[in-house]
Amino acid sequence: MRIITTGLLLFFCISVFSQTQEEKQAEREKNKVEIFTSGEKDNLQFFFKEQVDKMKLTEDLRDDYYGIILYYTNKMRRIGDKNKGYTEAEIKTKFDAMVIKLNDEVKEILTKEQYPMHRESFSKIVTSVYNRKGWGK
């Protein structure tokens, strides 16, 4: 009897947790406003693979580099979500601050030859966002 009761209780808890997670996900999707278009995301992946190949990063360094890029671009892409309530000027300011942090972190792991290559590559992505959003430099 205890096994059945425990099983039912566990099933109930999992069901409630799943429903709560689904509700949170639905709310997040409703508020979603991405900073990068799907085309920019595709270009970002292709472009960065080419640039990383040119930088001749070791496998470990490449993994670290990608980790930093992914961390910041994931934060950037959701910066304009409606539920955050940021104005366009605040979104731009926060975006710029994230670009600076990204560049600072990347600078610590890249050589003096590789870092300018990163800056040139990522600045093209930033320019694309600026142009689409109508932000002046």
PDB file of N, CA, C and O in Angstrom, residues 20-51:
ATOM      1  N   THR A  20       3.924  23.426 -14.189  1.00  0.00           N
ATOM      2  CA  THR A  20       4.522  24.709 -13.824  1.00  0.00           C
ATOM      3  C   THR A  20       5.607  25.085 -14.821  1.00  0.00           C
ATOM      4  O   THR A  20       5.694  26.240 -15.250  1.00  0.00           O
ATOM      5  N   GLN A  21       6.433  24.126 -15.206  1.00  0.00           N
ATOM      6  CA  GLN A  21       7.499  24.391 -16.173  1.00  0.00           C
ATOM      7  C   GLN A  21       6.908  24.788 -17.525  1.00  0.00           C
ATOM      8  O   GLN A  21       7.415  25.699 -18.178  1.00  0.00           O
ATOM      9  N   GLU A  22       5.851  24.119 -17.948  1.00  0.00           N
ATOM     10  CA  GLU A  22       5.201  24.449 -19.212  1.00  0.00           C
ATOM     11  C   GLU A  22       4.611  25.858 -19.176  1.00  0.00           C
ATOM     12  O   GLU A  22       4.697  26.605 -20.146  1.00  0.00           O
ATOM     13  N   GLU A  23       4.027  26.228 -18.046  1.00  0.00           N
ATOM     14  CA  GLU A  23       3.466  27.573 -17.905  1.00  0.00           C
ATOM     15  C   GLU A  23       4.571  28.625 -17.959  1.00  0.00           C
ATOM     16  O   GLU A  23       4.419  29.658 -18.603  1.00  0.00           O
ATOM     17  N   LYS A  24       5.684  28.354 -17.287  1.00  0.00           N
ATOM     18  CA  LYS A  24       6.814  29.289 -17.319  1.00  0.00           C
ATOM     19  C   LYS A  24       7.362  29.420 -18.734  1.00  0.00           C
ATOM     20  O   LYS A  24       7.694  30.522 -19.181  1.00  0.00           O
ATOM     21  N   GLN A  25       7.473  28.313 -19.445  1.00  0.00           N
ATOM     22  CA  GLN A  25       7.978  28.339 -20.819  1.00  0.00           C
ATOM     23  C   GLN A  25       7.025  29.114 -21.728  1.00  0.00           C
ATOM     24  O   GLN A  25       7.463  29.900 -22.562  1.00  0.00           O
ATOM     25  N   ALA A  26       5.726  28.905 -21.552  1.00  0.00           N
ATOM     26  CA  ALA A  26       4.740  29.629 -22.362  1.00  0.00           C
ATOM     27  C   ALA A  26       4.825  31.123 -22.092  1.00  0.00           C
ATOM     28  O   ALA A  26       4.761  31.939 -23.024  1.00  0.00           O
ATOM     29  N   GLU A  27       4.992  31.504 -20.831  1.00  0.00           N
ATOM     30  CA  GLU A  27       5.134  32.924 -20.468  1.00  0.00           C
ATOM     31  C   GLU A  27       6.401  33.508 -21.078  1.00  0.00           C
ATOM     32  O   GLU A  27       6.386  34.619 -21.610  1.00  0.00           O
ATOM     33  N   ARG A  28       7.469  32.745 -21.026  1.00  0.00           N
ATOM     34  CA  ARG A  28       8.732  33.213 -21.607  1.00  0.00           C
ATOM     35  C   ARG A  28       8.603  33.406 -23.119  1.00  0.00           C
ATOM     36  O   ARG A  28       9.099  34.379 -23.667  1.00  0.00           O
ATOM     37  N   GLU A  29       7.955  32.475 -23.787  1.00  0.00           N
ATOM     38  CA  GLU A  29       7.764  32.587 -25.235  1.00  0.00           C
ATOM     39  C   GLU A  29       6.893  33.794 -25.587  1.00  0.00           C
ATOM     40  O   GLU A  29       7.120  34.461 -26.595  1.00  0.00           O
ATOM     41  N   LYS A  30       5.897  34.082 -24.750  1.00  0.00           N
ATOM     42  CA  LYS A  30       5.016  35.223 -24.988  1.00  0.00           C
ATOM     43  C   LYS A  30       5.794  36.539 -24.907  1.00  0.00           C
ATOM     44  O   LYS A  30       5.509  37.478 -25.643  1.00  0.00           O
ATOM     45  N   ASN A  31       6.783  36.602 -24.024  1.00  0.00           N
ATOM     46  CA  ASN A  31       7.564  37.820 -23.817  1.00  0.00           C
ATOM     47  C   ASN A  31       8.789  37.917 -24.721  1.00  0.00           C
ATOM     48  O   ASN A  31       9.495  38.909 -24.698  1.00  0.00           O
ATOM     49  N   LYS A  32       9.038  36.891 -25.502  1.00  0.00           N
ATOM     50  CA  LYS A  32      10.261  36.767 -26.284  1.00  0.00           C
ATOM     51  C   LYS A  32      10.353  37.820 -27.387  1.00  0.00           C
ATOM     52  O   LYS A  32       9.453  37.962 -28.199  1.00  0.00           O
ATOM     53  N   VAL A  33      11.455  38.556 -27.374  1.00  0.00           N
ATOM     54  CA  VAL A  33      11.807  39.478 -28.451  1.00  0.00           C
ATOM     55  C   VAL A  33      13.305  39.314 -28.643  1.00  0.00           C
ATOM     56  O   VAL A  33      14.091  39.784 -27.828  1.00  0.00           O
ATOM     57  N   GLU A  34      13.703  38.615 -29.689  1.00  0.00           N
ATOM     58  CA  GLU A  34      15.117  38.321 -29.875  1.00  0.00           C
ATOM     59  C   GLU A  34      15.826  39.458 -30.580  1.00  0.00           C
ATOM     60  O   GLU A  34      15.277  40.089 -31.478  1.00  0.00           O
ATOM     61  N   ILE A  35      17.068  39.674 -30.192  1.00  0.00           N
ATOM     62  CA  ILE A  35      17.880  40.742 -30.759  1.00  0.00           C
ATOM     63  C   ILE A  35      18.483  40.316 -32.100  1.00  0.00           C
ATOM     64  O   ILE A  35      18.729  41.143 -32.955  1.00  0.00           O
ATOM     65  N   PHE A  36      18.724  39.018 -32.284  1.00  0.00           N
ATOM     66  CA  PHE A  36      19.273  38.493 -33.528  1.00  0.00           C
ATOM     67  C   PHE A  36      18.163  37.841 -34.344  1.00  0.00           C
ATOM     68  O   PHE A  36      17.365  37.082 -33.804  1.00  0.00           O
ATOM     69  N   THR A  37      18.127  38.113 -35.645  1.00  0.00           N
ATOM     70  CA  THR A  37      17.178  37.427 -36.512  1.00  0.00           C
ATOM     71  C   THR A  37      17.686  36.007 -36.740  1.00  0.00           C
ATOM     72  O   THR A  37      18.854  35.698 -36.468  1.00  0.00           O
ATOM     73  N   SER A  38      16.835  35.137 -37.276  1.00  0.00           N
ATOM     74  CA  SER A  38      17.287  33.766 -37.532  1.00  0.00           C
ATOM     75  C   SER A  38      18.405  33.762 -38.568  1.00  0.00           C
ATOM     76  O   SER A  38      19.336  32.966 -38.476  1.00  0.00           O
ATOM     77  N   GLY A  39      18.334  34.666 -39.541  1.00  0.00           N
ATOM     78  CA  GLY A  39      19.404  34.776 -40.538  1.00  0.00           C
ATOM     79  C   GLY A  39      20.720  35.196 -39.907  1.00  0.00           C
ATOM     80  O   GLY A  39      21.785  34.680 -40.260  1.00  0.00           O
ATOM     81  N   GLU A  40      20.650  36.141 -38.958  1.00  0.00           N
ATOM     82  CA  GLU A  40      21.867  36.576 -38.264  1.00  0.00           C
ATOM     83  C   GLU A  40      22.453  35.436 -37.440  1.00  0.00           C
ATOM     84  O   GLU A  40      23.673  35.276 -37.373  1.00  0.00           O
ATOM     85  N   LYS A  41      21.583  34.648 -36.819  1.00  0.00           N
ATOM     86  CA  LYS A  41      22.075  33.511 -36.037  1.00  0.00           C
ATOM     87  C   LYS A  41      22.776  32.503 -36.943  1.00  0.00           C
ATOM     88  O   LYS A  41      23.836  31.992 -36.595  1.00  0.00           O
ATOM     89  N   ASP A  42      22.174  32.226 -38.111  1.00  0.00           N
ATOM     90  CA  ASP A  42      22.793  31.297 -39.054  1.00  0.00           C
ATOM     91  C   ASP A  42      24.135  31.839 -39.539  1.00  0.00           C
ATOM     92  O   ASP A  42      25.129  31.118 -39.587  1.00  0.00           O
ATOM     93  N   ASN A  43      24.142  33.117 -39.912  1.00  0.00           N
ATOM     94  CA  ASN A  43      25.382  33.738 -40.378  1.00  0.00           C
ATOM     95  C   ASN A  43      26.428  33.770 -39.278  1.00  0.00           C
ATOM     96  O   ASN A  43      27.616  33.579 -39.540  1.00  0.00           O
ATOM     97  N   LEU A  44      25.989  34.010 -38.060  1.00  0.00           N
ATOM     98  CA  LEU A  44      26.896  34.055 -36.919  1.00  0.00           C
ATOM     99  C   LEU A  44      27.622  32.717 -36.773  1.00  0.00           C
ATOM    100  O   LEU A  44      28.841  32.676 -36.631  1.00  0.00           O
ATOM    101  N   GLN A  45      26.882  31.636 -36.859  1.00  0.00           N
ATOM    102  CA  GLN A  45      27.496  30.313 -36.711  1.00  0.00           C
ATOM    103  C   GLN A  45      28.483  30.031 -37.845  1.00  0.00           C
ATOM    104  O   GLN A  45      29.611  29.600 -37.607  1.00  0.00           O
ATOM    105  N   PHE A  46      28.055  30.270 -39.076  1.00  0.00           N
ATOM    106  CA  PHE A  46      28.917  30.002 -40.232  1.00  0.00           C
ATOM    107  C   PHE A  46      30.133  30.911 -40.216  1.00  0.00           C
ATOM    108  O   PHE A  46      31.265  30.470 -40.401  1.00  0.00           O
ATOM    109  N   PHE A  47      29.890  32.182 -39.997  1.00  0.00           N
ATOM    110  CA  PHE A  47      30.950  33.183 -40.004  1.00  0.00           C
ATOM    111  C   PHE A  47      31.975  32.879 -38.916  1.00  0.00           C
ATOM    112  O   PHE A  47      33.189  32.933 -39.153  1.00  0.00           O
ATOM    113  N   PHE A  48      31.511  32.539 -37.716  1.00  0.00           N
ATOM    114  CA  PHE A  48      32.439  32.272 -36.635  1.00  0.00           C
ATOM    115  C   PHE A  48      33.243  31.009 -36.863  1.00  0.00           C
ATOM    116  O   PHE A  48      34.406  30.940 -36.479  1.00  0.00           O
ATOM    117  N   LYS A  49      32.658  30.029 -37.501  1.00  0.00           N
ATOM    118  CA  LYS A  49      33.445  28.832 -37.805  1.00  0.00           C
ATOM    119  C   LYS A  49      34.589  29.193 -38.722  1.00  0.00           C
ATOM    120  O   LYS A  49      35.733  28.779 -38.502  1.00  0.00           O
ATOM    121  N   GLU A  50      34.311  30.006 -39.739  1.00  0.00           N
ATOM    122  CA  GLU A  50      35.377  30.443 -40.654  1.00  0.00           C
ATOM    123  C   GLU A  50      36.457  31.236 -39.915  1.00  0.00           C
ATOM    124  O   GLU A  50      37.647  31.030 -40.129  1.00  0.00           O
ATOM    125  N   GLN A  51      36.031  32.150 -39.052  1.00  0.00           N
ATOM    126  CA  GLN A  51      36.983  32.989 -38.327  1.00  0.00           C
ATOM    127  C   GLN A  51      37.824  32.172 -37.346  1.00  0.00           C
ATOM    128  O   GLN A  51      39.026  32.404 -37.210  1.00  0.00           O
TER     129      GLN A  51
END
